C-alpha positions as MATLAB code, in Angstrom:
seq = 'XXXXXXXXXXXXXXXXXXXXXXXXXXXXXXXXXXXXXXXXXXXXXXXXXXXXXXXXXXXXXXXXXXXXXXXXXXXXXXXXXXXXXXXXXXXXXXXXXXXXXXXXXXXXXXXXXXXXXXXXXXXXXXXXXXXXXXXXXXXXXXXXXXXXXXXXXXXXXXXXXXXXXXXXXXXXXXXXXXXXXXXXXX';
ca = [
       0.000    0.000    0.000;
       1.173    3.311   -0.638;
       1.847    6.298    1.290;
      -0.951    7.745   -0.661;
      -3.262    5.179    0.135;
      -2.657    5.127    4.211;
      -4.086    6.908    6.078;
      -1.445    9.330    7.269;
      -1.782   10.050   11.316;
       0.221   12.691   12.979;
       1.385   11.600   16.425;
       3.214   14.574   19.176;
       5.735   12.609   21.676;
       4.302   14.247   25.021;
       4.509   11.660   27.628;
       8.022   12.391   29.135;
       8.898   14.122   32.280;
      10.657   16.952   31.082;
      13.101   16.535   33.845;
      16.071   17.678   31.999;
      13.943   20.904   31.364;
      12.578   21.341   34.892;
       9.059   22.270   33.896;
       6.585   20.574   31.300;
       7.882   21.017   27.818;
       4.516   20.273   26.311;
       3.183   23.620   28.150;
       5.940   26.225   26.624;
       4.954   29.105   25.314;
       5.664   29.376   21.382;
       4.183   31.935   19.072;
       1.244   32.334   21.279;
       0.030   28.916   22.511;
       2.020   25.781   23.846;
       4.186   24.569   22.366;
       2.328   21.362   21.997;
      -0.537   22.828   20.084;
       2.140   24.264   17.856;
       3.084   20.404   17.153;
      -0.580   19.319   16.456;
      -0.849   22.151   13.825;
       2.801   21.167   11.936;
       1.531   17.654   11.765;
      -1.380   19.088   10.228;
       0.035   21.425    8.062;
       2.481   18.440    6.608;
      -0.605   16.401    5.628;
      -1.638   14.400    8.412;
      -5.342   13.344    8.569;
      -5.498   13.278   12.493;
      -2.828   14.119   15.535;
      -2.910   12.124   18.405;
      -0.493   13.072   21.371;
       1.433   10.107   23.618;
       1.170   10.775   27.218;
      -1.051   11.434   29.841;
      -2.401   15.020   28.339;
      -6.174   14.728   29.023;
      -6.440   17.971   27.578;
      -5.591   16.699   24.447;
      -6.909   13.232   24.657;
      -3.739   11.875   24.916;
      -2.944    8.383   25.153;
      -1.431    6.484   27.925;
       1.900    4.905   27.323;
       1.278    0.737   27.968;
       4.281    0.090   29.718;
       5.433    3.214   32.317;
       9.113    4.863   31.646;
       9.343    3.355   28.430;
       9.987    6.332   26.818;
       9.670    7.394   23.466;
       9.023    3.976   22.259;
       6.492    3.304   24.492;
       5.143    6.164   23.432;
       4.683    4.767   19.985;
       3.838    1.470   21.963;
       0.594    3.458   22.882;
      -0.159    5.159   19.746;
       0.060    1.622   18.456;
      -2.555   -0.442   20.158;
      -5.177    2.827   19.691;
      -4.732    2.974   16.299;
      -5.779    0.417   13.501;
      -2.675    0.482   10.591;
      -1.560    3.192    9.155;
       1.603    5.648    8.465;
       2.105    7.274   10.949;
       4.237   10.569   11.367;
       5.704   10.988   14.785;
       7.378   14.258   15.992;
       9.053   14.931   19.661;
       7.203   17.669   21.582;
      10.321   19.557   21.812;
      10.922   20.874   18.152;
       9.570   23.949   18.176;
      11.555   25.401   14.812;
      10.179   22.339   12.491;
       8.377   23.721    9.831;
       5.038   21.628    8.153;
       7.677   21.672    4.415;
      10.638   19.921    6.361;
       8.242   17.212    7.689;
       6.514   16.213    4.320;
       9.646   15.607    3.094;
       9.357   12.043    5.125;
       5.718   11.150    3.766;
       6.250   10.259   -0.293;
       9.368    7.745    0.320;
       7.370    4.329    1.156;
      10.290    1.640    0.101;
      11.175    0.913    4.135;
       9.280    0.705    7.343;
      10.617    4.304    8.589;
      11.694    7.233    6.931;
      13.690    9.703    8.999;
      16.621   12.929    8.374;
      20.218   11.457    8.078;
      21.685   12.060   11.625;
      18.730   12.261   13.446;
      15.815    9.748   15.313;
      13.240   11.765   15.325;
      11.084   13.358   13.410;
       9.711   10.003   11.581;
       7.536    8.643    9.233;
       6.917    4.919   10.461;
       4.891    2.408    8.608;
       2.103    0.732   11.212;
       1.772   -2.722   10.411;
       2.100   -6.243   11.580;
       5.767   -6.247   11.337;
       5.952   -2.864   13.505;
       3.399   -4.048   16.185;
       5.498   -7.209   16.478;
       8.742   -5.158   16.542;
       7.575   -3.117   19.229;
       6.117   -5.669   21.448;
       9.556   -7.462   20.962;
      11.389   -4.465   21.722;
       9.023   -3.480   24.942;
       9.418   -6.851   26.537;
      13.224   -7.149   26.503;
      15.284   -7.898   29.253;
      17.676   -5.144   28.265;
      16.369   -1.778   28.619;
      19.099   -0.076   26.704;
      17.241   -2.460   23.605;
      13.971    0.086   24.004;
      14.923    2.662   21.303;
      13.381    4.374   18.920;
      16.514    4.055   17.262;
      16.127   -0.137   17.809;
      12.480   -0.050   16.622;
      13.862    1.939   13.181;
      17.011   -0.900   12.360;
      14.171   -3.909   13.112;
      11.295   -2.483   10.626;
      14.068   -1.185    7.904;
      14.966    2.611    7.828;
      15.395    5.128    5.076;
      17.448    8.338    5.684;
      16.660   11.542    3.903;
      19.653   14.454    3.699;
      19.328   17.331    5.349;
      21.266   21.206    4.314;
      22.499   22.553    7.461;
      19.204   25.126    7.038;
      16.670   22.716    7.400;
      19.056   20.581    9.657;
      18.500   23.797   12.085;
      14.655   23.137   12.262;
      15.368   19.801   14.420;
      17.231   21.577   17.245;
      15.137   20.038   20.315;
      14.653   21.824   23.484;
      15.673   19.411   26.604;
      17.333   22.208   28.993;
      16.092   25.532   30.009;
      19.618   26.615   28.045;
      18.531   25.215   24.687;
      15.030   27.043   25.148;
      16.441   30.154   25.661;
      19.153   29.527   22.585;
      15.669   28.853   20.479;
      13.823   31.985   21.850;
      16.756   34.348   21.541;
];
C-alpha cells in the first residue's frame, strides 16, 4: 500500500517528564500557545489526517503509554494499540523550529518501514503494520532496557534516511534544557 493510500496520522511525543527541562515542555509558550498545540498544527500542516499526542495530556486526549518509563518507544507502543494500521508521522514535543515543508519531506518515500533525516531519530515517518506491532512488542518486553529505542524499533522495521542542508538541519534543534530554550527563543 502506498503512502498515498494510508491513512497518514500525525502523532506529538508528550509523555516524558521533562526533567532535563525542569518544567513541562509540552506547556511552553511558542508563538502564542504551547508549544504542543504548535506540534498538532505542523503535523497538520504536513498532511496528516489526524494528531494524536502520547502521554497522559487529558487535555488533548492523549494516550497512555502501555508500559510506564518506556519512553519514546512506548510512546509509539501506545499510539500503536489505539490505532488500527496506518503511516504514521511521529514528531518529539520539543521541536519547536520544524516547519510543516521539512516534515513532508518524510511522507512520499514508502520503500522501508521508517523514513527519517540522516543524523537524526526523530522526526519520523513509520509504517504501522504487523511487522511494527510485532517489533515493538519485541522491543518493549526485553530484558535489556538499553534495547527500548526508537533508534532499535527503526534498524528492526528497515529505515530510510533523507539528507538534510544545514538550514533545514536547524529546524530539528530540540529543546531538553532551560539553556537550549532560551538559545531557540533568543
Amino acid at each position: 500500500m502506498s503512502i498515498e493510500q494510508a491513512r497518514l496520522i500525525g502523532v506529538v511525543l508528550a509523555g516524558g517528564r521533562s526533567s532535563r527541562m525542569g518544567r513541562d515542555k509540552a506547556l511552553l509558550p511558542w508563538e502564542g500557545r504551547p508549544l504542543i498545540e504548535h506540534q498538532i498544527e505542523v503535523l497538520l500542516a504536513a498532511g496528516a489526517q489526524a494528531v494524536k499526542v502520547s502521554g497522559n495530556r487529558p487535555d488533548y486526549h492523549g494516550v497512555t503509554d502501555p508500559v510506564p518509563q518506556a519512553g519514546p518507544l512506548g510512546g509509539v507502543a501506545g499510539i500503536a494499540a489505539a490505532c488500527e494500521n496506518a503511516e504514521l508521522l511521529i514528531v518529539p514535543v520539543d521541536m519547536p523550529r520544524l516547519q510543516p515543508a521539512l516534515l513532508a519531506r518524510l511522507c512520499p518515500i514508502d520503500t522501508a518501514g521508517c523514513v527519517r533525516f540522516a543524523g537524526h531519530v526523530l522526526p519520523m515517518r513509520l509504517r504501522l503494520d504487523a511487522a511494527c506491532r510485532d517489533a515493538l512488542k519485541s522491543l518493549l518486553t526485553a530484558g535489556d532496557e538499553r534495547a527500548r529505542s526508537i533508534r532499535a524499533l527503526q534498524e528492526r522495521v528497515g529505515v530510510h534516511e533523507i539528507a538534510l542542508s544545514t538550514e533545514e538541519a536547524a529546524q530539528l534543534i530540540d529543546c531538553n534544557t532551560e539553556e537550549t530554550w532560551r538559545e531557540v527563543n533568543a
